[in-house]
Amino acid sequence: MLILVINPGSTSTKVAIFDDDKKLVQKTLRHDVSELEKFNDVMEQEGFRKKEILKFLSEEGYKVEDFSAIACRGGILPPLESGTYRVNESMVDYLKNKTKVKHASNLAAVIGYSLSNGKIPVFITDPVSVDEMIDEARVSGIPEIERLSLAHALNIKAVAREVAEQLGKKYEDLNMVIAHLGGGISVTAHRKGKMIDVNNANDEGPFSPERTGELPVGDVVKLAFSGKYSKKELKKMFVGRGGLVAYLGTNDVKKVLETGTDKEKFYVDAMIYQIAKEIGGMCAVLKGKVDAIVITGGIANNQNVVEKIKSYVFKFAPVFSVPGEFEMEALAKGALRVLKGKEEAKIWGEKNE
């Protein structure tokens, strides 16, 4: 069974072709920031990214009709249980018109559904909005605002199970803190197989290569009412043009560490400091009973970054580095389980909204 996997990020689209669970080819279609800035809204990028995917398929000698299924990264949907869902018109409409958070992941199911043209099934697995948070973690300090469970759930869950296997135990028997370091940063607390607390990578936690993370509220209010920026401009400053991009004009951590000035490297060190602080907070959530701290995501490929984070948190628990992302494999396997009848696809409907 051939499966096409689609996984959009903020400045790239990862695509892969699997034959059952064997990866035949994977490519990262990189999109220049200046090209993406032509679009006022992330959903406006649908046609542009779809065209790039079709070009990739043509270059590899495939047509959409060759595939048994399309497996897509889950977008910012309302809180839902873990599992594999069939993409339908209702889900696409929600992602295009109703979702409360604008994010590149929203594009995946929309593009996949458009490519399929109703002829082959389209799935998502463990979307960003998988919600296992405890009630205490939801309280924000303002009754009108509730903290949300939005994280890189797909890769985080896959990595959690891999580390548990390395320890010779089940994920459901362990306490872990897992930090996914990419264009956005998710630091999560896991208690006995449940992701009980997360920092919403768009609004909270450490600043990242492209996002501001948590900000001083008073200063944000002043900025918002200064008259200098529109609502859309401010949101772009917070997600997309924040973090290292705001300070250095680049999101390339590796390049800064290899060729940057001392001043430029300082901002990477500041980001690492904030990541470590967030990890420490999640260790406190688990009352100090932590079996493993796991560092994953694209930035974890840089051993220098990993070692600097370790220098802050090594006394809390053993630190594991699982560099890169396993989202493509997890998406393909999610679709394959359904195609082979090992799992029943969940159906998205009005009750989910």
Coordinates of C-alpha atoms in Angstrom, one line a residue:
M1 CA 0.0 0.0 0.0
L2 CA 1.5 3.3 -1.1
I3 CA 0.9 6.2 1.4
L4 CA 1.7 9.9 0.7
V5 CA 2.5 11.8 3.9
I6 CA 2.2 15.6 4.1
N7 CA 3.5 17.6 7.0
P8 CA 3.7 21.4 6.6
G9 CA 5.8 23.5 8.9
S10 CA 6.1 27.2 9.2
T11 CA 8.7 27.6 6.5
S12 CA 8.8 24.2 4.8
T13 CA 6.6 21.2 3.8
K14 CA 7.8 17.7 4.5
V15 CA 6.6 15.1 2.1
A16 CA 7.2 11.3 2.0
I17 CA 6.2 8.2 0.2
F18 CA 5.8 4.9 2.1
D19 CA 5.2 1.4 0.8
D20 CA 3.4 0.0 3.9
D21 CA 5.8 1.0 6.7
K22 CA 8.9 1.2 4.5
K23 CA 9.9 4.8 3.6
L24 CA 10.7 5.0 -0.1
V25 CA 11.6 8.7 -0.3
Q26 CA 11.3 11.8 1.9
K27 CA 12.0 15.4 1.0
T28 CA 11.7 18.8 2.8
L29 CA 10.3 21.4 0.4
R30 CA 11.8 24.6 1.8
H31 CA 9.9 27.8 1.3
D32 CA 11.7 31.1 1.4
V33 CA 10.4 33.5 4.1
S34 CA 10.1 36.3 1.5
E35 CA 7.9 34.1 -0.6
L36 CA 5.6 33.2 2.3
E37 CA 5.4 36.8 3.3
K38 CA 3.4 37.5 0.1
F39 CA 0.4 35.7 1.8
N40 CA -1.6 37.6 4.3
D41 CA -2.9 34.4 6.0
V42 CA -1.4 30.9 6.4
M43 CA -4.4 29.3 4.7
E44 CA -3.8 31.4 1.6
Q45 CA -0.6 29.3 1.1
E46 CA -2.8 26.2 0.2
G47 CA -2.4 26.6 -3.6
F48 CA 1.3 27.4 -3.4
R49 CA 2.2 24.4 -1.2
K50 CA -0.1 22.1 -3.2
K51 CA 1.7 23.0 -6.4
E52 CA 5.0 22.2 -4.7
I53 CA 3.8 18.8 -3.6
L54 CA 2.5 17.9 -7.1
K55 CA 5.9 19.0 -8.5
F56 CA 7.6 16.6 -6.0
L57 CA 5.3 13.7 -7.0
S58 CA 6.0 14.4 -10.7
E59 CA 9.8 14.4 -10.1
E60 CA 9.5 11.1 -8.3
G61 CA 7.4 9.5 -11.0
Y62 CA 4.1 9.3 -9.1
K63 CA 0.5 10.5 -9.5
V64 CA -2.0 11.0 -6.7
E65 CA -4.0 8.1 -8.1
D66 CA -1.2 5.7 -7.3
F67 CA -1.7 6.0 -3.5
S68 CA -3.9 4.0 -1.2
A69 CA -4.2 6.9 1.2
I70 CA -2.9 10.3 2.1
A71 CA -1.7 10.8 5.7
C72 CA -1.6 14.4 7.0
R73 CA -0.4 16.1 10.0
G74 CA -3.3 17.1 12.3
G75 CA -4.0 20.8 12.6
I76 CA -5.4 23.0 15.3
L77 CA -8.7 21.3 16.0
P78 CA -10.7 21.5 19.2
P79 CA -9.5 19.2 22.0
L80 CA -9.9 15.6 21.1
E81 CA -8.7 12.1 22.0
S82 CA -5.6 10.5 20.6
G83 CA -6.0 8.4 17.5
T84 CA -6.4 8.4 13.7
Y85 CA -9.2 10.4 12.1
R86 CA -10.7 10.3 8.6
V87 CA -10.5 13.8 7.0
N88 CA -14.0 14.9 5.7
E89 CA -15.6 18.2 4.5
S90 CA -16.6 19.2 8.0
M91 CA -13.0 19.0 9.3
V92 CA -11.7 20.9 6.2
D93 CA -14.3 23.6 6.8
Y94 CA -13.2 23.9 10.4
L95 CA -9.5 24.2 9.6
K96 CA -10.2 26.8 6.9
N97 CA -12.8 28.9 8.5
K98 CA -13.3 28.2 12.2
T99 CA -10.0 27.3 13.9
K100 CA -9.0 29.8 16.6
V101 CA -5.2 29.5 15.9
K102 CA -3.6 30.2 12.5
H103 CA -0.9 27.6 12.1
A104 CA 0.8 25.8 9.2
S105 CA -0.3 22.4 10.4
N106 CA -3.9 23.5 9.5
L107 CA -2.9 23.2 5.8
A108 CA -2.1 19.5 5.8
A109 CA -5.6 18.0 5.9
V110 CA -6.9 20.8 3.6
I111 CA -4.2 20.1 1.0
G112 CA -4.6 16.3 1.3
Y113 CA -8.3 16.4 0.9
S114 CA -8.0 18.6 -2.2
L115 CA -5.4 16.3 -3.7
S116 CA -7.5 13.2 -3.1
N117 CA -10.5 14.7 -4.9
G118 CA -12.7 12.3 -3.0
K119 CA -11.0 9.2 -4.6
I120 CA -8.7 8.0 -1.9
P121 CA -9.0 8.2 1.9
V122 CA -7.2 11.0 3.8
F123 CA -6.2 10.7 7.5
I124 CA -4.7 12.6 10.4
T125 CA -3.2 11.0 13.5
D126 CA -2.6 12.5 16.9
P127 CA -3.2 16.2 16.0
V128 CA -1.7 19.1 17.8
S129 CA -4.8 19.5 19.9
V130 CA -4.6 16.1 21.6
D131 CA -5.7 17.0 25.1
E132 CA -4.7 15.0 28.2
M133 CA -4.1 18.0 30.5
I134 CA -5.1 17.9 34.2
D135 CA -7.6 20.5 35.3
E136 CA -5.1 22.5 37.4
A137 CA -3.0 23.1 34.3
R138 CA -5.9 24.7 32.5
V139 CA -6.2 27.7 34.9
S140 CA -4.7 30.9 33.5
G141 CA -5.4 33.5 36.1
I142 CA -8.2 35.1 34.2
P143 CA -11.6 33.3 34.1
E144 CA -12.2 34.3 30.5
I145 CA -9.0 32.6 29.3
E146 CA -8.2 28.9 29.7
R147 CA -4.8 27.4 28.9
L148 CA -4.9 25.1 26.0
S149 CA -3.2 21.8 25.2
L150 CA -1.4 22.6 21.9
A151 CA 1.9 20.8 21.3
H152 CA 3.9 18.7 18.8
A153 CA 1.9 15.7 20.1
L154 CA 2.6 13.4 17.2
N155 CA 6.3 13.4 17.5
I156 CA 6.3 13.7 21.2
K157 CA 4.2 10.6 21.7
A158 CA 6.3 8.6 19.2
V159 CA 9.5 9.6 21.0
A160 CA 8.1 8.9 24.4
R161 CA 7.4 5.3 23.3
E162 CA 10.9 4.9 21.8
V163 CA 12.6 6.1 25.0
A164 CA 10.4 3.8 27.1
E165 CA 11.5 0.9 24.9
Q166 CA 15.1 1.9 25.5
L167 CA 14.4 1.8 29.2
G168 CA 12.8 -1.6 28.9
K169 CA 9.5 -0.3 30.2
K170 CA 6.1 0.8 29.0
Y171 CA 5.3 4.5 28.3
E172 CA 2.3 4.1 30.5
D173 CA 4.5 3.2 33.5
L174 CA 6.8 6.2 33.3
N175 CA 7.0 9.9 34.1
M176 CA 8.8 12.0 31.5
V177 CA 9.5 15.6 30.5
I178 CA 9.8 15.9 26.7
A179 CA 11.0 19.0 24.9
H180 CA 10.4 19.2 21.2
L181 CA 12.7 21.9 19.7
G182 CA 11.7 23.1 16.2
G183 CA 10.5 26.4 14.7
G184 CA 8.2 26.3 17.7
I185 CA 9.1 24.7 21.1
S186 CA 6.8 22.4 23.1
V187 CA 7.9 21.3 26.6
T188 CA 5.6 18.7 28.0
A189 CA 5.0 16.7 31.3
H190 CA 4.0 13.1 30.9
R191 CA 2.6 11.1 33.9
K192 CA 2.0 7.4 33.3
G193 CA 1.3 7.7 29.6
K194 CA -0.7 10.9 29.7
M195 CA 0.6 14.4 28.6
I196 CA -0.7 16.2 31.7
D197 CA 0.7 19.7 31.0
V198 CA 2.2 21.5 27.9
N199 CA 3.3 25.0 27.0
N200 CA 1.2 26.2 24.1
A201 CA 4.1 26.7 21.6
N202 CA 2.4 29.7 20.0
D203 CA 1.7 31.7 23.2
E204 CA 3.8 30.3 26.1
G205 CA 7.1 28.9 27.2
P206 CA 10.5 29.7 25.8
F207 CA 11.1 31.9 22.8
S208 CA 12.0 29.8 19.7
P209 CA 13.6 30.4 16.3
E210 CA 10.4 32.0 15.0
R211 CA 8.2 32.7 18.0
T212 CA 8.3 35.0 21.0
G213 CA 6.9 32.5 23.6
E214 CA 5.7 34.0 26.8
L215 CA 5.8 37.8 27.0
P216 CA 5.4 40.4 29.8
V217 CA 1.7 41.1 29.6
G218 CA 1.8 44.8 30.5
D219 CA 4.3 45.5 27.7
V220 CA 2.2 43.6 25.2
V221 CA -0.8 45.7 26.1
K222 CA 1.2 48.9 25.6
L223 CA 2.4 47.6 22.3
A224 CA -1.1 46.6 21.2
F225 CA -2.6 50.0 22.0
S226 CA 0.4 52.1 20.7
G227 CA -1.3 52.5 17.3
K228 CA 1.9 51.4 15.6
Y229 CA 0.7 47.9 14.6
S230 CA -2.5 46.3 13.3
K231 CA -3.8 43.1 15.0
K232 CA -2.5 41.0 12.1
E233 CA 1.0 42.7 12.3
L234 CA 1.2 42.0 16.0
K235 CA 0.3 38.3 15.6
K236 CA 2.9 38.0 12.9
M237 CA 5.5 39.5 15.3
F238 CA 4.6 36.9 17.9
V239 CA 4.4 33.9 15.6
G240 CA 6.6 33.8 12.5
R241 CA 8.8 36.9 13.1
G242 CA 9.5 36.5 16.7
G243 CA 12.3 34.8 18.6
L244 CA 15.6 34.5 16.8
V245 CA 14.1 35.9 13.6
A246 CA 13.3 39.1 15.5
Y247 CA 16.8 39.4 17.0
L248 CA 18.9 38.1 14.2
G249 CA 16.9 38.0 11.1
T250 CA 17.3 34.2 10.8
N251 CA 15.8 31.0 12.2
D252 CA 18.9 28.9 11.4
V253 CA 20.3 27.9 14.8
K254 CA 23.1 25.8 13.3
K255 CA 24.3 28.7 11.2
V256 CA 24.4 31.1 14.1
L257 CA 26.4 28.7 16.3
E258 CA 28.8 27.9 13.5
T259 CA 29.5 31.4 12.0
G260 CA 27.7 33.9 14.2
T261 CA 29.3 36.6 16.3
D262 CA 29.4 36.4 20.1
K263 CA 26.4 38.7 20.3
E264 CA 24.4 36.5 17.9
K265 CA 25.3 33.4 19.8
F266 CA 24.2 35.1 23.0
Y267 CA 20.6 35.0 21.8
V268 CA 20.8 31.3 21.2
D269 CA 22.1 30.8 24.7
A270 CA 19.2 32.9 26.0
M271 CA 16.8 30.6 24.2
I272 CA 18.5 27.5 25.7
Y273 CA 18.2 29.2 29.1
Q274 CA 14.5 29.6 28.7
I275 CA 14.1 26.0 27.4
A276 CA 15.9 24.7 30.5
K277 CA 13.7 26.8 32.8
E278 CA 10.6 25.3 31.2
I279 CA 11.9 21.8 31.6
G280 CA 12.6 22.5 35.3
G281 CA 9.0 23.7 35.7
M282 CA 7.6 20.5 34.2
C283 CA 9.8 18.5 36.5
A284 CA 8.1 20.3 39.4
V285 CA 4.7 19.4 37.9
L286 CA 5.7 15.8 38.2
K287 CA 6.8 16.5 41.9
G288 CA 10.4 15.7 41.0
K289 CA 9.5 12.1 40.2
V290 CA 11.0 12.0 36.7
D291 CA 12.2 8.9 34.9
A292 CA 13.6 10.7 31.8
I293 CA 14.1 14.1 30.2
V294 CA 13.9 13.8 26.4
I295 CA 15.1 16.4 23.9
T296 CA 13.8 15.9 20.4
G297 CA 13.0 17.9 17.3
G298 CA 15.2 19.4 14.5
I299 CA 17.3 21.5 16.8
A300 CA 18.3 18.4 18.8
N301 CA 20.5 17.5 15.9
N302 CA 22.9 20.1 17.2
Q303 CA 24.8 18.4 19.9
N304 CA 26.1 21.8 21.2
V305 CA 22.5 22.8 22.0
V306 CA 21.7 19.5 23.7
E307 CA 24.8 19.6 25.9
K308 CA 24.0 23.1 27.0
I309 CA 20.5 22.1 28.0
K310 CA 21.9 19.1 29.8
S311 CA 24.2 21.3 31.8
Y312 CA 21.1 22.9 33.4
V313 CA 18.8 19.9 33.9
F314 CA 21.0 16.8 34.3
K315 CA 20.5 16.5 38.0
F316 CA 16.7 16.2 37.6
A317 CA 16.7 12.9 35.6
P318 CA 18.6 11.0 32.9
V319 CA 18.6 13.0 29.7
F320 CA 17.9 11.3 26.4
S321 CA 18.5 13.0 23.0
V322 CA 16.3 11.7 20.2
P323 CA 17.3 14.2 17.4
G324 CA 15.0 14.9 14.5
E325 CA 11.4 14.1 14.1
F326 CA 9.5 10.9 13.6
E327 CA 6.2 12.5 12.6
M328 CA 6.3 11.1 9.0
E329 CA 6.6 7.5 10.2
A330 CA 3.9 8.0 12.8
L331 CA 1.5 9.4 10.3
A332 CA 2.1 6.6 7.8
K333 CA 1.7 4.0 10.5
G334 CA -1.5 5.6 11.7
A335 CA -3.0 5.4 8.2
L336 CA -1.7 1.9 7.7
R337 CA -3.3 0.6 10.9
V338 CA -6.6 1.8 9.6
L339 CA -6.1 0.4 6.0
K340 CA -5.1 -3.0 7.4
G341 CA -8.1 -3.1 9.8
K342 CA -6.0 -3.0 12.9
E343 CA -7.6 0.2 14.1
E344 CA -10.9 1.9 13.3
A345 CA -10.7 5.5 12.0
K346 CA -12.4 8.0 14.2
I347 CA -15.0 10.2 12.4
W348 CA -14.9 13.9 12.8
G349 CA -18.3 15.5 13.2
E350 CA -20.3 18.4 14.7
K351 CA -19.8 16.9 18.2
N352 CA -16.1 17.6 17.9
E353 CA -16.5 21.3 17.3

